[in-house]
PDB file of C-alpha atoms in Angstrom:
ATOM      1  CA  UNK F   1       0.450  27.038   1.063  1.00  0.00           C
ATOM      2  CA  UNK F   2       1.085  24.199  -1.200  1.00  0.00           C
ATOM      3  CA  UNK F   3      -0.258  20.406  -0.365  1.00  0.00           C
ATOM      4  CA  UNK F   4       1.001  17.530  -2.295  1.00  0.00           C
ATOM      5  CA  UNK F   5      -1.667  14.850  -2.256  1.00  0.00           C
ATOM      6  CA  UNK F   6       0.108  11.561  -3.017  1.00  0.00           C
ATOM      7  CA  UNK F   7      -1.233   9.245  -5.713  1.00  0.00           C
ATOM      8  CA  UNK F   8      -3.637  11.901  -7.547  1.00  0.00           C
ATOM      9  CA  UNK F   9      -4.445  10.513 -11.016  1.00  0.00           C
ATOM     10  CA  UNK F  10      -5.980  12.407 -13.795  1.00  0.00           C
ATOM     11  CA  UNK F  11      -7.777  11.573 -17.035  1.00  0.00           C
ATOM     12  CA  UNK F  12      -8.543  13.972 -19.964  1.00  0.00           C
ATOM     13  CA  UNK F  13     -11.650  13.033 -21.782  1.00  0.00           C
ATOM     14  CA  UNK F  14     -13.159  14.615 -24.866  1.00  0.00           C
ATOM     15  CA  UNK F  15     -16.710  15.343 -24.412  1.00  0.00           C
ATOM     16  CA  UNK F  16     -19.500  15.021 -26.940  1.00  0.00           C
ATOM     17  CA  UNK F  17     -19.517  18.745 -27.771  1.00  0.00           C
ATOM     18  CA  UNK F  18     -15.957  18.587 -28.521  1.00  0.00           C
ATOM     19  CA  UNK F  19     -14.631  20.192 -25.330  1.00  0.00           C
ATOM     20  CA  UNK F  20     -12.064  18.371 -23.185  1.00  0.00           C
ATOM     21  CA  UNK F  21     -12.427  17.822 -19.493  1.00  0.00           C
ATOM     22  CA  UNK F  22     -10.012  16.584 -16.939  1.00  0.00           C
ATOM     23  CA  UNK F  23     -11.289  14.212 -14.189  1.00  0.00           C
ATOM     24  CA  UNK F  24      -9.390  13.743 -11.066  1.00  0.00           C
ATOM     25  CA  UNK F  25      -9.234  10.590  -8.930  1.00  0.00           C
ATOM     26  CA  UNK F  26      -7.806  10.027  -5.670  1.00  0.00           C
ATOM     27  CA  UNK F  27      -5.567   7.022  -6.912  1.00  0.00           C
ATOM     28  CA  UNK F  28      -5.611   4.851 -10.181  1.00  0.00           C
ATOM     29  CA  UNK F  29      -9.056   3.068  -9.961  1.00  0.00           C
ATOM     30  CA  UNK F  30     -10.058   5.221  -6.925  1.00  0.00           C
ATOM     31  CA  UNK F  31     -13.123   7.608  -6.558  1.00  0.00           C
ATOM     32  CA  UNK F  32     -13.629  10.728  -8.557  1.00  0.00           C
ATOM     33  CA  UNK F  33     -12.678  13.901  -6.791  1.00  0.00           C
ATOM     34  CA  UNK F  34     -14.984  17.049  -6.939  1.00  0.00           C
ATOM     35  CA  UNK F  35     -13.615  20.397  -7.212  1.00  0.00           C
ATOM     36  CA  UNK F  36     -10.338  21.850  -8.977  1.00  0.00           C
ATOM     37  CA  UNK F  37      -6.927  21.094  -7.567  1.00  0.00           C
ATOM     38  CA  UNK F  38      -5.727  23.112  -5.026  1.00  0.00           C
ATOM     39  CA  UNK F  39      -9.357  24.065  -3.868  1.00  0.00           C
ATOM     40  CA  UNK F  40     -10.586  23.302  -0.118  1.00  0.00           C
ATOM     41  CA  UNK F  41     -13.127  21.305  -1.807  1.00  0.00           C
ATOM     42  CA  UNK F  42     -10.785  19.068  -3.693  1.00  0.00           C
ATOM     43  CA  UNK F  43      -8.773  18.457  -0.725  1.00  0.00           C
ATOM     44  CA  UNK F  44     -11.818  17.615   1.375  1.00  0.00           C
ATOM     45  CA  UNK F  45     -12.758  15.080  -1.319  1.00  0.00           C
ATOM     46  CA  UNK F  46      -9.489  13.559  -1.330  1.00  0.00           C
ATOM     47  CA  UNK F  47      -9.226  13.355   2.498  1.00  0.00           C
ATOM     48  CA  UNK F  48     -12.853  11.673   2.472  1.00  0.00           C
ATOM     49  CA  UNK F  49     -11.751   9.083  -0.216  1.00  0.00           C
ATOM     50  CA  UNK F  50      -8.698   8.106   1.662  1.00  0.00           C
ATOM     51  CA  UNK F  51     -10.449   7.614   4.886  1.00  0.00           C
ATOM     52  CA  UNK F  52     -12.906   5.195   3.262  1.00  0.00           C
ATOM     53  CA  UNK F  53      -9.954   3.108   1.700  1.00  0.00           C
ATOM     54  CA  UNK F  54     -10.808  -0.495   2.079  1.00  0.00           C
ATOM     55  CA  UNK F  55      -9.793  -2.184   5.035  1.00  0.00           C
ATOM     56  CA  UNK F  56      -8.037  -5.468   5.098  1.00  0.00           C
ATOM     57  CA  UNK F  57     -10.300  -8.385   5.259  1.00  0.00           C
ATOM     58  CA  UNK F  58      -9.959 -10.136   8.757  1.00  0.00           C
ATOM     59  CA  UNK F  59      -8.291 -13.520   8.902  1.00  0.00           C
ATOM     60  CA  UNK F  60      -5.508 -12.600   6.254  1.00  0.00           C
ATOM     61  CA  UNK F  61      -1.950 -11.674   6.586  1.00  0.00           C
ATOM     62  CA  UNK F  62      -2.558  -8.275   5.196  1.00  0.00           C
ATOM     63  CA  UNK F  63      -4.796  -7.425   8.250  1.00  0.00           C
ATOM     64  CA  UNK F  64      -1.787  -8.640  10.699  1.00  0.00           C
ATOM     65  CA  UNK F  65       0.546  -6.586   8.590  1.00  0.00           C
ATOM     66  CA  UNK F  66      -1.371  -3.534   9.090  1.00  0.00           C
ATOM     67  CA  UNK F  67      -2.363  -4.187  12.670  1.00  0.00           C
ATOM     68  CA  UNK F  68       1.371  -4.187  13.100  1.00  0.00           C
ATOM     69  CA  UNK F  69       2.139  -0.876  11.472  1.00  0.00           C
ATOM     70  CA  UNK F  70      -0.665   0.710  13.537  1.00  0.00           C
ATOM     71  CA  UNK F  71       0.743  -0.752  16.960  1.00  0.00           C
ATOM     72  CA  UNK F  72       2.791   1.246  19.625  1.00  0.00           C
ATOM     73  CA  UNK F  73       5.786  -1.457  19.020  1.00  0.00           C
ATOM     74  CA  UNK F  74       6.053  -0.372  15.434  1.00  0.00           C
ATOM     75  CA  UNK F  75       5.656   3.458  16.251  1.00  0.00           C
ATOM     76  CA  UNK F  76       8.429   3.069  18.750  1.00  0.00           C
ATOM     77  CA  UNK F  77      11.062   1.946  16.213  1.00  0.00           C
ATOM     78  CA  UNK F  78      13.289   4.639  14.639  1.00  0.00           C
ATOM     79  CA  UNK F  79      12.059   6.488  11.919  1.00  0.00           C
ATOM     80  CA  UNK F  80      14.504   5.005   9.379  1.00  0.00           C
ATOM     81  CA  UNK F  81      13.502   1.469  10.719  1.00  0.00           C
ATOM     82  CA  UNK F  82       9.971   2.221  10.148  1.00  0.00           C
ATOM     83  CA  UNK F  83      10.316   3.359   6.949  1.00  0.00           C
ATOM     84  CA  UNK F  84      12.442   0.436   5.688  1.00  0.00           C
ATOM     85  CA  UNK F  85       9.852  -1.980   7.429  1.00  0.00           C
ATOM     86  CA  UNK F  86       6.968  -0.280   5.538  1.00  0.00           C
ATOM     87  CA  UNK F  87       8.873  -0.397   2.397  1.00  0.00           C
ATOM     88  CA  UNK F  88       9.644  -4.152   2.532  1.00  0.00           C
ATOM     89  CA  UNK F  89       5.864  -4.729   3.711  1.00  0.00           C
ATOM     90  CA  UNK F  90       4.413  -2.579   0.977  1.00  0.00           C
ATOM     91  CA  UNK F  91       6.547  -3.755  -1.978  1.00  0.00           C
ATOM     92  CA  UNK F  92       7.803  -7.159  -1.244  1.00  0.00           C
ATOM     93  CA  UNK F  93       5.554  -8.983   1.105  1.00  0.00           C
ATOM     94  CA  UNK F  94       1.959  -7.593   0.549  1.00  0.00           C
ATOM     95  CA  UNK F  95       2.250  -8.392  -3.539  1.00  0.00           C
ATOM     96  CA  UNK F  96       3.055 -12.041  -2.658  1.00  0.00           C
ATOM     97  CA  UNK F  97       1.062 -12.718   0.667  1.00  0.00           C
ATOM     98  CA  UNK F  98      -1.466 -10.165   1.442  1.00  0.00           C
ATOM     99  CA  UNK F  99      -4.428 -12.646   1.133  1.00  0.00           C
ATOM    100  CA  UNK F 100      -2.763 -15.535   2.444  1.00  0.00           C
ATOM    101  CA  UNK F 101      -4.916 -16.873   5.448  1.00  0.00           C
ATOM    102  CA  UNK F 102      -3.892 -16.668   8.981  1.00  0.00           C
ATOM    103  CA  UNK F 103      -5.311 -19.950   9.796  1.00  0.00           C
ATOM    104  CA  UNK F 104      -2.642 -21.568   7.341  1.00  0.00           C
ATOM    105  CA  UNK F 105       0.065 -20.263   9.487  1.00  0.00           C
ATOM    106  CA  UNK F 106      -0.301 -23.164  11.998  1.00  0.00           C
ATOM    107  CA  UNK F 107       0.063 -25.814   8.886  1.00  0.00           C
ATOM    108  CA  UNK F 108       3.642 -27.254   8.724  1.00  0.00           C
ATOM    109  CA  UNK F 109       3.707 -26.662   4.698  1.00  0.00           C
ATOM    110  CA  UNK F 110       3.798 -23.102   5.259  1.00  0.00           C
ATOM    111  CA  UNK F 111       7.274 -22.902   6.147  1.00  0.00           C
ATOM    112  CA  UNK F 112       8.169 -24.498   2.876  1.00  0.00           C
ATOM    113  CA  UNK F 113       5.956 -21.753   0.993  1.00  0.00           C
ATOM    114  CA  UNK F 114       7.796 -18.944   2.854  1.00  0.00           C
ATOM    115  CA  UNK F 115      11.264 -20.622   2.269  1.00  0.00           C
ATOM    116  CA  UNK F 116      10.760 -20.981  -1.310  1.00  0.00           C
ATOM    117  CA  UNK F 117       9.734 -17.290  -1.509  1.00  0.00           C
ATOM    118  CA  UNK F 118      12.635 -16.248   0.393  1.00  0.00           C
ATOM    119  CA  UNK F 119      15.063 -18.401  -1.926  1.00  0.00           C
ATOM    120  CA  UNK F 120      13.507 -16.460  -4.631  1.00  0.00           C
ATOM    121  CA  UNK F 121      14.486 -13.381  -3.410  1.00  0.00           C
ATOM    122  CA  UNK F 122      17.917 -14.458  -2.289  1.00  0.00           C
ATOM    123  CA  UNK F 123      18.701 -14.810  -6.024  1.00  0.00           C
ATOM    124  CA  UNK F 124      18.789 -11.144  -6.599  1.00  0.00           C
ATOM    125  CA  UNK F 125      19.999 -10.105  -2.871  1.00  0.00           C
ATOM    126  CA  UNK F 126      20.615 -12.493  -0.054  1.00  0.00           C
ATOM    127  CA  UNK F 127      20.522  -9.561   2.577  1.00  0.00           C
ATOM    128  CA  UNK F 128      17.345  -8.294   1.416  1.00  0.00           C
ATOM    129  CA  UNK F 129      15.805 -11.905   1.428  1.00  0.00           C
ATOM    130  CA  UNK F 130      16.833 -12.259   5.015  1.00  0.00           C
ATOM    131  CA  UNK F 131      15.419  -8.698   5.592  1.00  0.00           C
ATOM    132  CA  UNK F 132      12.162  -9.540   4.157  1.00  0.00           C
TER     133      UNK F 132
END
């Protein structure tokens, strides 16, 4: 059975003796994987690396976003809705606000920050800006 592992990254290096060797990584900048692709050892090292992925720091918006995606409320949504929400969270919200402190949400100035961000998104697509 063929298994597709998402995010695998390879790097081919020329060794001192002139031979080349391909190194496999769980993702760009991730830990190096052991074994050859397709072997049980390789898949086990990938699963171990994925399990040790860095958790979001507590007190940041990223931790709240990840908590929501792990919640029962999120899992009860339709499959298409979950996929759409996950895409918006990962590609639109996280790059901008993943390190935003949760304690700052109670500050009145926060609304202005989010509205400026929303208005910038609306220049491209007003509907997607509202959705995000």
